[in-house]
């Protein structure tokens, strides 16, 4: 049962929005669409009769079933005149459509006793995809979900799990203002948010680590989550483009413009165009033992499953053509949002909504909190909260973060003045603002996490960003 719950968590995210709407369309709804499209093919393939071959009348019923099974597991083919189909699988100009050739060619005259083509200017076109079509759809749906798996697996390296952090934001959004539980959740969110944006938790203690996206050593605002999210966005775009290329390679290069050709034929003829890529009638070559000798039989087969394949893969083409520009535009928007001027404009607007500053102070305060505290990851998380829960919640959270940051800065300034005047100061007042009294010693590119004793606190340098720092 726990595994099933975990699988539901992986697929649906348990209603915790940790990405935007375009990502949800890719990793959740697209997976459901491809599962739905694969269902009729699975039903026809394993319950109905996906292929029916016409066998000689003296074949027994068991021999006819054998021919059907053999022709289904092996590839069938159809014949076209040489030059009627070009190298990319599309009909050449001023020639007959290959779908009509299966009815017009005299196969008894065109194919010899051993299955060799005897007629001039005829060649075979093999049909090899229909056995794999349901598996292709399932793999396509899973590929749309893989970038989300990477996002969820790597985001916890930010010091706190992004799902847990945004779950707190969802809980806060569900409670009315003034609720005591809401205030407690806000305080917890601020504490976890501070841990994330400072980048001091989750440091890599292995000096051999050379992968920057999985190891974050350093202090100050981080950009790990933001860059990881842009990578995931790029994988969504790359996934759709690669699926176009793979389907084209599997079904013939003409599939790349299948939808365009379908529209052109529909506008010209006013009727649905049956693509030669999905033939309904094919040939199958079978060798069977008759009266002690092997004989080759050319059986004519009907593929009812291609009625489904043609419609379904046409829908797949249009869906991929629809989602590719959406993913590209979404990636471009998030790249535009990480520019310093856009990050600063977002923080300035959100701080202005808090009504904590005058217009003369808003620019200086927003630049200070964005540069020294929030950084890339902080602004990114606030944008996700605004996207999923509205600007009001993002404004409330940024107001609480500003109070926390200003109190932290005041405590640091008082501690610095006390040390400058030679007074011991109230060290407890400084450490009460920060969520921990952990310190980091950096040696040879590695971070080691430790704790100060009271004697070390008295002799330590002033704190930096709420943490006690000691670098040798």
CSV table of C-alpha atoms in Angstrom, one decimal:
chain,number,residue,atom,x,y,z
A,1,UNK,CA,0.0,0.0,0.0
A,2,UNK,CA,2.8,2.4,0.8
A,3,UNK,CA,4.3,1.7,-2.6
A,4,UNK,CA,1.0,2.6,-4.3
A,5,UNK,CA,0.8,5.8,-2.3
A,6,UNK,CA,4.4,6.7,-3.3
A,7,UNK,CA,3.5,6.0,-7.0
A,8,UNK,CA,0.5,8.3,-6.8
A,9,UNK,CA,2.8,10.9,-5.2
A,10,UNK,CA,5.2,10.5,-8.1
A,11,UNK,CA,2.5,10.9,-10.8
A,12,UNK,CA,0.2,13.4,-9.3
A,13,UNK,CA,2.3,15.3,-6.8
A,14,UNK,CA,-0.4,15.0,-4.1
A,15,UNK,CA,-1.8,18.4,-5.1
A,16,UNK,CA,1.4,20.2,-4.2
A,17,UNK,CA,2.2,22.6,-7.0
A,18,UNK,CA,6.0,22.6,-7.3
A,19,UNK,CA,6.0,23.8,-10.9
A,20,UNK,CA,3.9,25.9,-13.3
A,21,UNK,CA,0.9,25.0,-15.4
A,22,UNK,CA,2.9,24.1,-18.6
A,23,UNK,CA,5.0,21.7,-16.6
A,24,UNK,CA,1.8,20.1,-15.2
A,25,UNK,CA,0.5,19.7,-18.7
A,26,UNK,CA,3.7,17.8,-19.7
A,27,UNK,CA,4.2,15.6,-16.7
A,28,UNK,CA,0.6,14.8,-15.7
A,29,UNK,CA,-2.0,15.4,-18.3
A,30,UNK,CA,0.1,14.4,-21.3
A,31,UNK,CA,0.9,11.1,-19.5
A,32,UNK,CA,-2.9,10.5,-19.0
A,33,UNK,CA,-3.5,11.4,-22.7
A,34,UNK,CA,-1.0,8.9,-24.0
A,35,UNK,CA,-2.4,6.2,-21.7
A,36,UNK,CA,-5.9,6.9,-23.0
A,37,UNK,CA,-4.6,6.7,-26.6
A,38,UNK,CA,-2.9,3.4,-26.0
A,39,UNK,CA,-6.0,1.8,-24.5
A,40,UNK,CA,-7.9,1.1,-27.8
A,41,UNK,CA,-4.8,-0.3,-29.5
A,42,UNK,CA,-4.2,-2.6,-26.5
A,43,UNK,CA,-7.8,-3.7,-26.6
A,44,UNK,CA,-7.7,-4.4,-30.4
A,45,UNK,CA,-4.3,-6.1,-30.2
A,46,UNK,CA,-4.9,-8.4,-27.2
A,47,UNK,CA,-8.7,-8.9,-27.2
A,48,UNK,CA,-9.8,-8.5,-30.9
A,49,UNK,CA,-8.2,-9.6,-34.1
A,50,UNK,CA,-5.5,-7.1,-35.2
A,51,UNK,CA,-4.8,-8.9,-38.5
A,52,UNK,CA,-6.8,-11.2,-40.8
A,53,UNK,CA,-5.0,-13.0,-43.6
A,54,UNK,CA,-6.7,-14.7,-46.6
A,55,UNK,CA,-5.3,-18.2,-46.8
A,56,UNK,CA,-5.8,-21.0,-49.4
A,57,UNK,CA,-9.1,-22.9,-49.0
A,58,UNK,CA,-7.3,-26.2,-48.3
A,59,UNK,CA,-5.6,-24.7,-45.2
A,60,UNK,CA,-7.0,-26.1,-41.9
A,61,UNK,CA,-8.2,-23.8,-39.2
A,62,UNK,CA,-5.0,-24.3,-37.2
A,63,UNK,CA,-3.0,-23.5,-40.3
A,64,UNK,CA,-5.0,-20.3,-40.8
A,65,UNK,CA,-4.4,-19.2,-37.2
A,66,UNK,CA,-0.7,-19.9,-37.6
A,67,UNK,CA,-0.6,-17.7,-40.7
A,68,UNK,CA,-2.3,-14.9,-38.8
A,69,UNK,CA,0.1,-15.2,-35.9
A,70,UNK,CA,3.1,-15.4,-38.1
A,71,UNK,CA,2.2,-12.4,-40.2
A,72,UNK,CA,1.5,-10.4,-37.1
A,73,UNK,CA,4.8,-11.1,-35.4
A,74,UNK,CA,6.8,-10.7,-38.6
A,75,UNK,CA,6.6,-7.6,-40.8
A,76,UNK,CA,4.1,-7.4,-43.6
A,77,UNK,CA,4.6,-5.3,-46.8
A,78,UNK,CA,2.9,-3.9,-49.8
A,79,UNK,CA,4.0,-3.2,-53.3
A,80,UNK,CA,4.3,0.1,-55.1
A,81,UNK,CA,5.6,1.1,-58.5
A,82,UNK,CA,9.2,2.2,-58.5
A,83,UNK,CA,9.2,6.0,-58.2
A,84,UNK,CA,5.7,6.3,-56.8
A,85,UNK,CA,7.1,6.8,-53.3
A,86,UNK,CA,10.2,8.9,-52.8
A,87,UNK,CA,12.9,8.5,-50.3
A,88,UNK,CA,11.1,10.2,-47.5
A,89,UNK,CA,8.0,7.9,-47.7
A,90,UNK,CA,5.7,10.4,-49.4
A,91,UNK,CA,4.1,10.0,-52.9
A,92,UNK,CA,6.1,11.5,-55.7
A,93,UNK,CA,4.5,14.1,-57.8
A,94,UNK,CA,2.3,13.2,-60.7
A,95,UNK,CA,2.1,9.5,-59.7
A,96,UNK,CA,-0.6,7.3,-58.2
A,97,UNK,CA,-1.2,7.3,-54.5
A,98,UNK,CA,0.3,4.2,-53.0
A,99,UNK,CA,-3.0,3.4,-51.2
A,100,UNK,CA,-4.6,2.7,-54.5
A,101,UNK,CA,-1.8,0.5,-55.8
A,102,UNK,CA,-2.7,-2.3,-53.4
A,103,UNK,CA,-6.0,-2.7,-55.3
A,104,UNK,CA,-4.7,-2.1,-58.8
A,105,UNK,CA,-1.6,-4.4,-58.8
A,106,UNK,CA,-2.1,-8.0,-59.9
A,107,UNK,CA,-0.1,-9.8,-57.1
A,108,UNK,CA,-0.4,-13.2,-58.7
A,109,UNK,CA,1.5,-11.9,-61.7
A,110,UNK,CA,3.8,-9.6,-59.8
A,111,UNK,CA,5.1,-12.2,-57.3
A,112,UNK,CA,6.7,-15.4,-58.3
A,113,UNK,CA,6.6,-18.9,-56.8
A,114,UNK,CA,9.3,-18.1,-54.2
A,115,UNK,CA,8.0,-14.7,-53.3
A,116,UNK,CA,10.4,-12.8,-55.7
A,117,UNK,CA,9.0,-9.7,-57.4
A,118,UNK,CA,8.8,-10.6,-61.1
A,119,UNK,CA,7.1,-7.4,-62.4
A,120,UNK,CA,9.2,-4.5,-63.5
A,121,UNK,CA,9.3,-1.3,-61.5
A,122,UNK,CA,7.8,-2.8,-58.4
A,123,UNK,CA,9.3,-2.7,-54.9
A,124,UNK,CA,8.3,-3.6,-51.4
A,125,UNK,CA,7.5,-1.2,-48.6
A,126,UNK,CA,7.6,-2.9,-45.3
A,127,UNK,CA,5.3,-2.1,-42.4
A,128,UNK,CA,7.1,-2.8,-39.1
A,129,UNK,CA,5.5,-0.5,-36.5
A,130,UNK,CA,2.0,-1.8,-35.8
A,131,UNK,CA,3.2,-4.5,-33.3
A,132,UNK,CA,4.9,-1.8,-31.2
A,133,UNK,CA,2.4,1.1,-31.4
A,134,UNK,CA,0.9,0.6,-27.8
A,135,UNK,CA,4.4,0.4,-26.4
A,136,UNK,CA,5.5,3.5,-28.3
A,137,UNK,CA,2.6,5.5,-26.8
A,138,UNK,CA,3.5,4.3,-23.3
A,139,UNK,CA,7.1,5.1,-23.6
A,140,UNK,CA,6.2,8.6,-25.0
A,141,UNK,CA,4.0,9.2,-22.0
A,142,UNK,CA,6.8,8.2,-19.6
A,143,UNK,CA,9.3,10.4,-21.3
A,144,UNK,CA,7.1,13.4,-20.6
A,145,UNK,CA,7.2,12.5,-16.9
A,146,UNK,CA,11.0,12.0,-16.6
A,147,UNK,CA,12.0,15.7,-16.3
A,148,UNK,CA,9.6,16.1,-13.4
A,149,UNK,CA,11.2,13.0,-11.7
A,150,UNK,CA,14.6,14.8,-12.1
A,151,UNK,CA,13.2,18.0,-10.7
A,152,UNK,CA,11.7,16.3,-7.7
A,153,UNK,CA,14.8,14.2,-7.1
A,154,UNK,CA,17.4,16.9,-7.3
A,155,UNK,CA,15.5,19.8,-5.7
A,156,UNK,CA,16.0,18.5,-2.2
A,157,UNK,CA,19.7,19.4,-2.5
A,158,UNK,CA,18.7,23.1,-1.9
A,159,UNK,CA,18.9,22.4,1.9
A,160,UNK,CA,15.1,21.8,2.3
A,161,UNK,CA,12.8,19.8,0.1
A,162,UNK,CA,11.1,22.1,-2.3
A,163,UNK,CA,7.9,20.0,-2.1
A,164,UNK,CA,7.8,20.4,1.7
A,165,UNK,CA,8.5,24.2,1.4
A,166,UNK,CA,5.7,24.7,-1.1
A,167,UNK,CA,3.4,22.4,0.8
A,168,UNK,CA,3.7,25.0,3.7
A,169,UNK,CA,2.7,27.7,1.2
A,170,UNK,CA,-0.4,25.7,0.1
A,171,UNK,CA,-1.4,25.2,3.8
A,172,UNK,CA,-1.0,28.9,4.4
A,173,UNK,CA,-3.1,29.8,1.4
A,174,UNK,CA,-5.9,27.5,2.7
A,175,UNK,CA,-6.2,29.3,6.0
A,176,UNK,CA,-7.9,32.7,6.6
A,177,UNK,CA,-5.8,35.7,7.7
A,178,UNK,CA,-5.5,36.2,11.4
A,179,UNK,CA,-5.6,32.5,12.2
A,180,UNK,CA,-3.1,31.4,14.8
A,181,UNK,CA,-2.2,28.3,12.9
A,182,UNK,CA,-1.5,30.5,9.8
A,183,UNK,CA,1.0,32.6,11.8
A,184,UNK,CA,2.8,29.5,13.0
A,185,UNK,CA,3.0,28.1,9.5
A,186,UNK,CA,4.3,31.5,8.3
A,187,UNK,CA,7.0,31.4,10.9
A,188,UNK,CA,8.0,27.8,9.9
A,189,UNK,CA,8.0,28.8,6.2
A,190,UNK,CA,10.3,31.8,6.9
A,191,UNK,CA,12.7,29.5,8.8
A,192,UNK,CA,12.9,27.0,6.0
A,193,UNK,CA,13.1,29.7,3.4
A,194,UNK,CA,16.0,31.2,5.2
A,195,UNK,CA,17.8,27.9,5.2
A,196,UNK,CA,17.3,27.5,1.5
A,197,UNK,CA,18.3,31.0,0.3
A,198,UNK,CA,21.5,31.2,2.4
A,199,UNK,CA,22.8,28.0,0.8
A,200,UNK,CA,24.6,26.9,4.0
A,201,UNK,CA,22.8,23.5,4.5
A,202,UNK,CA,23.4,20.5,2.4
A,203,UNK,CA,27.1,21.3,1.6
A,204,UNK,CA,29.1,18.6,0.0
A,205,UNK,CA,31.7,17.2,2.3
A,206,UNK,CA,33.4,15.2,-0.4
A,207,UNK,CA,36.4,17.0,-1.8
A,208,UNK,CA,36.2,14.8,-4.9
A,209,UNK,CA,32.8,16.2,-5.9
A,210,UNK,CA,33.1,18.0,-9.2
A,211,UNK,CA,29.4,18.2,-10.2
A,212,UNK,CA,28.2,21.7,-9.4
A,213,UNK,CA,24.5,20.9,-9.9
A,214,UNK,CA,24.5,18.2,-7.2
A,215,UNK,CA,26.9,19.9,-4.7
A,216,UNK,CA,26.5,23.4,-3.3
A,217,UNK,CA,29.3,24.7,-1.1
A,218,UNK,CA,29.3,28.3,-0.2
A,219,UNK,CA,27.5,31.0,1.6
A,220,UNK,CA,25.0,33.7,0.6
A,221,UNK,CA,22.1,33.6,-1.7
A,222,UNK,CA,21.9,30.5,-4.0
A,223,UNK,CA,20.9,30.0,-7.6
A,224,UNK,CA,20.8,26.2,-7.5
A,225,UNK,CA,17.0,25.8,-7.7
A,226,UNK,CA,16.6,28.3,-10.4
A,227,UNK,CA,19.2,26.8,-12.7
A,228,UNK,CA,17.9,23.3,-12.0
A,229,UNK,CA,14.4,24.4,-13.0
A,230,UNK,CA,15.7,25.9,-16.3
A,231,UNK,CA,17.4,22.6,-17.0
A,232,UNK,CA,14.1,20.8,-16.4
A,233,UNK,CA,12.3,23.3,-18.7
A,234,UNK,CA,14.9,22.6,-21.4
A,235,UNK,CA,14.4,18.9,-21.0
A,236,UNK,CA,10.7,19.3,-21.7
A,237,UNK,CA,11.5,21.1,-25.0
A,238,UNK,CA,14.1,18.6,-25.9
A,239,UNK,CA,11.8,15.7,-25.1
A,240,UNK,CA,9.1,16.9,-27.6
A,241,UNK,CA,11.7,17.6,-30.3
A,242,UNK,CA,13.3,14.2,-29.9
A,243,UNK,CA,9.9,12.4,-30.0
A,244,UNK,CA,9.2,14.1,-33.3
A,245,UNK,CA,12.6,12.8,-34.7
A,246,UNK,CA,12.2,9.3,-33.3
A,247,UNK,CA,8.7,8.9,-34.6
A,248,UNK,CA,9.8,10.2,-38.0
A,249,UNK,CA,12.7,7.6,-38.0
A,250,UNK,CA,10.4,4.8,-37.0
A,251,UNK,CA,7.5,5.5,-39.3
A,252,UNK,CA,9.4,7.1,-42.2
A,253,UNK,CA,10.7,10.6,-42.6
A,254,UNK,CA,7.5,11.8,-44.2
A,255,UNK,CA,5.8,11.6,-40.7
A,256,UNK,CA,7.5,14.9,-39.8
A,257,UNK,CA,5.0,16.7,-42.1
A,258,UNK,CA,2.1,14.2,-41.7
A,259,UNK,CA,-0.2,16.8,-40.1
A,260,UNK,CA,0.5,19.4,-42.8
A,261,UNK,CA,-0.2,16.9,-45.6
A,262,UNK,CA,-3.4,15.8,-43.8
A,263,UNK,CA,-4.6,19.4,-43.7
A,264,UNK,CA,-3.7,20.0,-47.3
A,265,UNK,CA,-5.5,16.9,-48.5
A,266,UNK,CA,-8.5,17.7,-46.3
A,267,UNK,CA,-8.8,21.2,-47.7
A,268,UNK,CA,-8.3,20.0,-51.3
A,269,UNK,CA,-10.6,16.9,-51.3
A,270,UNK,CA,-12.9,17.6,-48.4
A,271,UNK,CA,-12.4,14.0,-47.2
A,272,UNK,CA,-10.2,12.3,-44.7
A,273,UNK,CA,-6.9,11.3,-46.3
A,274,UNK,CA,-5.8,7.7,-45.7
A,275,UNK,CA,-2.0,8.0,-45.4
A,276,UNK,CA,0.0,5.3,-47.2
A,277,UNK,CA,2.0,5.1,-44.0
A,278,UNK,CA,-0.9,3.2,-42.4
A,279,UNK,CA,-2.0,0.7,-45.1
A,280,UNK,CA,-5.1,-1.4,-44.5
A,281,UNK,CA,-4.1,-4.1,-47.0
A,282,UNK,CA,-0.7,-5.8,-47.0
A,283,UNK,CA,1.1,-8.9,-48.1
A,284,UNK,CA,2.7,-11.6,-46.0
A,285,UNK,CA,5.1,-14.3,-47.3
A,286,UNK,CA,4.8,-17.7,-45.5
A,287,UNK,CA,6.7,-20.9,-46.1
A,288,UNK,CA,4.8,-24.1,-45.3
A,289,UNK,CA,5.5,-27.8,-45.8
A,290,UNK,CA,3.1,-29.4,-48.3
A,291,UNK,CA,3.4,-33.1,-49.3
A,292,UNK,CA,7.0,-33.3,-48.0
A,293,UNK,CA,8.3,-30.1,-49.6
A,294,UNK,CA,8.5,-26.4,-48.7
A,295,UNK,CA,6.3,-24.0,-50.6
A,296,UNK,CA,6.1,-20.3,-50.4
A,297,UNK,CA,2.6,-18.7,-50.0
A,298,UNK,CA,1.9,-15.0,-50.5
A,299,UNK,CA,-1.1,-14.3,-48.4
A,300,UNK,CA,-3.1,-11.1,-48.6
A,301,UNK,CA,-3.8,-9.6,-45.1
A,302,UNK,CA,-6.0,-6.9,-43.7
A,303,UNK,CA,-4.8,-4.7,-40.8
A,304,UNK,CA,-7.9,-3.4,-39.0
A,305,UNK,CA,-5.6,-2.1,-36.2
A,306,UNK,CA,-4.3,0.5,-38.7
A,307,UNK,CA,-7.6,2.2,-38.6
A,308,UNK,CA,-6.8,3.1,-35.0
A,309,UNK,CA,-3.1,3.7,-35.6
A,310,UNK,CA,-3.8,6.2,-38.3
A,311,UNK,CA,-6.2,8.3,-36.2
A,312,UNK,CA,-4.2,8.0,-33.0
A,313,UNK,CA,-0.8,8.9,-34.4
A,314,UNK,CA,-2.4,11.8,-36.3
A,315,UNK,CA,-3.6,13.1,-32.9
A,316,UNK,CA,-0.1,12.5,-31.5
A,317,UNK,CA,1.4,14.6,-34.3
A,318,UNK,CA,-1.0,17.5,-33.6
A,319,UNK,CA,-0.5,17.3,-29.9
A,320,UNK,CA,3.3,17.4,-30.2
A,321,UNK,CA,3.0,20.3,-32.7
A,322,UNK,CA,0.8,22.1,-30.1
A,323,UNK,CA,3.0,21.5,-27.0
A,324,UNK,CA,6.4,22.2,-28.5
A,325,UNK,CA,5.8,25.9,-28.9
A,326,UNK,CA,4.2,26.1,-25.5
A,327,UNK,CA,7.3,24.6,-23.9
A,328,UNK,CA,9.6,26.8,-25.9
A,329,UNK,CA,7.7,30.0,-24.9
A,330,UNK,CA,7.5,28.9,-21.2
A,331,UNK,CA,11.3,28.3,-21.2
A,332,UNK,CA,11.9,31.7,-22.8
A,333,UNK,CA,9.6,33.4,-20.2
A,334,UNK,CA,11.5,31.8,-17.2
A,335,UNK,CA,14.9,32.8,-18.8
A,336,UNK,CA,13.6,36.3,-19.1
A,337,UNK,CA,12.5,36.3,-15.5
A,338,UNK,CA,16.0,35.5,-14.1
A,339,UNK,CA,17.5,38.7,-15.5
A,340,UNK,CA,18.6,41.0,-12.7
A,341,UNK,CA,16.4,43.8,-13.8
A,342,UNK,CA,13.3,41.5,-13.9
A,343,UNK,CA,14.1,40.0,-10.5
A,344,UNK,CA,14.5,43.4,-9.0
A,345,UNK,CA,11.2,44.7,-10.6
A,346,UNK,CA,9.3,41.7,-9.2
A,347,UNK,CA,10.7,42.3,-5.6
A,348,UNK,CA,10.0,46.0,-5.9
A,349,UNK,CA,6.4,45.4,-6.9
A,350,UNK,CA,5.8,42.8,-4.2
A,351,UNK,CA,7.4,45.0,-1.5
A,352,UNK,CA,5.2,47.9,-2.6
A,353,UNK,CA,2.1,45.7,-2.1
A,354,UNK,CA,3.1,45.1,1.5
A,355,UNK,CA,2.7,48.9,2.3
A,356,UNK,CA,5.8,48.8,4.5
A,357,UNK,CA,7.7,51.4,2.6
A,358,UNK,CA,7.4,54.9,1.2
A,359,UNK,CA,8.0,55.3,-2.5
A,360,UNK,CA,11.3,56.9,-1.8
A,361,UNK,CA,12.5,53.9,0.2
A,362,UNK,CA,11.1,51.1,-1.9
A,363,UNK,CA,13.9,51.0,-4.5
A,364,UNK,CA,16.7,50.9,-2.0
A,365,UNK,CA,15.0,48.3,0.2
A,366,UNK,CA,14.1,46.0,-2.7
A,367,UNK,CA,17.6,46.1,-4.2
A,368,UNK,CA,19.1,45.4,-0.8
A,369,UNK,CA,16.9,42.4,0.0
A,370,UNK,CA,17.1,41.0,-3.5
A,371,UNK,CA,20.9,41.2,-3.7
A,372,UNK,CA,21.9,40.3,-0.2
A,373,UNK,CA,19.2,37.9,0.9
A,374,UNK,CA,16.7,36.5,-1.7
A,375,UNK,CA,19.0,35.9,-4.7
A,376,UNK,CA,18.0,33.8,-7.6
A,377,UNK,CA,16.4,31.0,-5.6
A,378,UNK,CA,14.4,33.2,-3.3
A,379,UNK,CA,12.8,35.2,-6.1
A,380,UNK,CA,12.2,32.0,-8.0
A,381,UNK,CA,10.3,30.4,-5.1
A,382,UNK,CA,8.3,33.6,-4.7
A,383,UNK,CA,7.4,33.5,-8.3
A,384,UNK,CA,6.2,29.9,-8.1
A,385,UNK,CA,4.1,30.8,-5.1
A,386,UNK,CA,2.6,33.8,-6.9
A,387,UNK,CA,1.9,31.6,-10.0
A,388,UNK,CA,0.1,28.9,-8.0
A,389,UNK,CA,-1.5,30.8,-5.1
A,390,UNK,CA,-1.8,34.4,-6.3
A,391,UNK,CA,0.1,37.6,-5.6
A,392,UNK,CA,-1.6,38.1,-2.1
A,393,UNK,CA,0.2,35.1,-0.6
A,394,UNK,CA,3.5,36.1,-2.2
A,395,UNK,CA,3.1,39.6,-0.7
A,396,UNK,CA,2.4,38.3,2.8
A,397,UNK,CA,5.4,35.9,2.7
A,398,UNK,CA,7.8,38.6,1.4
A,399,UNK,CA,6.6,40.9,4.2
A,400,UNK,CA,7.4,38.3,6.8
A,401,UNK,CA,10.8,37.7,5.1
A,402,UNK,CA,11.6,41.4,5.2
A,403,UNK,CA,10.8,41.5,8.9
A,404,UNK,CA,13.1,38.6,9.5
A,405,UNK,CA,15.9,40.0,7.3
A,406,UNK,CA,15.7,43.5,8.9
A,407,UNK,CA,15.8,42.1,12.4
A,408,UNK,CA,18.7,40.0,11.4
A,409,UNK,CA,20.6,43.0,10.1
A,410,UNK,CA,19.8,45.0,13.2
A,411,UNK,CA,21.2,42.2,15.4
A,412,UNK,CA,24.4,42.0,13.3
A,413,UNK,CA,24.9,45.8,13.5
A,414,UNK,CA,24.4,45.8,17.3
A,415,UNK,CA,26.9,42.9,17.7
A,416,UNK,CA,29.4,44.7,15.5
A,417,UNK,CA,29.1,47.9,17.6
A,418,UNK,CA,29.5,46.0,20.8
A,419,UNK,CA,32.7,44.3,19.6
A,420,UNK,CA,34.1,47.6,18.3
A,421,UNK,CA,33.5,49.3,21.7
A,422,UNK,CA,35.1,46.3,23.5
A,423,UNK,CA,31.8,45.2,25.1
A,424,UNK,CA,31.0,41.4,25.2
A,425,UNK,CA,27.5,42.1,24.0
A,426,UNK,CA,24.5,39.9,24.2
A,427,UNK,CA,25.5,37.0,22.0
A,428,UNK,CA,22.2,35.2,22.6
A,429,UNK,CA,20.3,38.1,21.0
A,430,UNK,CA,22.3,37.6,17.8
A,431,UNK,CA,21.8,33.9,17.5
A,432,UNK,CA,18.1,34.1,18.4
A,433,UNK,CA,17.4,35.6,15.0
A,434,UNK,CA,19.1,32.9,12.9
A,435,UNK,CA,17.5,29.5,12.7
A,436,UNK,CA,20.7,27.8,13.9
A,437,UNK,CA,24.1,28.5,15.4
A,438,UNK,CA,25.9,26.3,12.9
A,439,UNK,CA,29.2,27.4,11.5
A,440,UNK,CA,31.2,26.3,8.4
A,441,UNK,CA,34.9,25.9,8.0
A,442,UNK,CA,36.0,25.8,4.4
A,443,UNK,CA,39.1,23.9,3.5
A,444,UNK,CA,40.2,22.7,0.1
A,445,UNK,CA,36.7,23.4,-1.4
A,446,UNK,CA,34.9,21.3,1.2
A,447,UNK,CA,32.5,22.5,3.9
A,448,UNK,CA,32.4,21.0,7.3
A,449,UNK,CA,29.4,21.6,9.6
A,450,UNK,CA,30.0,22.1,13.3
A,451,UNK,CA,28.8,23.9,16.4
A,452,UNK,CA,30.3,26.6,18.5
A,453,UNK,CA,30.9,26.2,22.2
A,454,UNK,CA,30.2,29.2,24.5
A,455,UNK,CA,34.0,30.0,24.6
A,456,UNK,CA,34.2,29.9,20.8
A,457,UNK,CA,31.2,32.3,20.5
A,458,UNK,CA,32.9,34.9,22.7
A,459,UNK,CA,36.0,34.8,20.6
A,460,UNK,CA,34.4,34.5,17.2
A,461,UNK,CA,34.1,37.2,14.5
A,462,UNK,CA,30.8,39.0,13.9
A,463,UNK,CA,28.2,36.7,12.3
A,464,UNK,CA,27.5,36.8,8.6
A,465,UNK,CA,23.9,36.5,7.3
A,466,UNK,CA,22.8,35.0,10.6
A,467,UNK,CA,25.5,32.2,10.7
A,468,UNK,CA,28.8,32.1,12.5
A,469,UNK,CA,31.5,31.8,9.9
A,470,UNK,CA,35.1,30.7,10.4
A,471,UNK,CA,37.3,30.1,7.4
A,472,UNK,CA,40.8,28.9,7.7
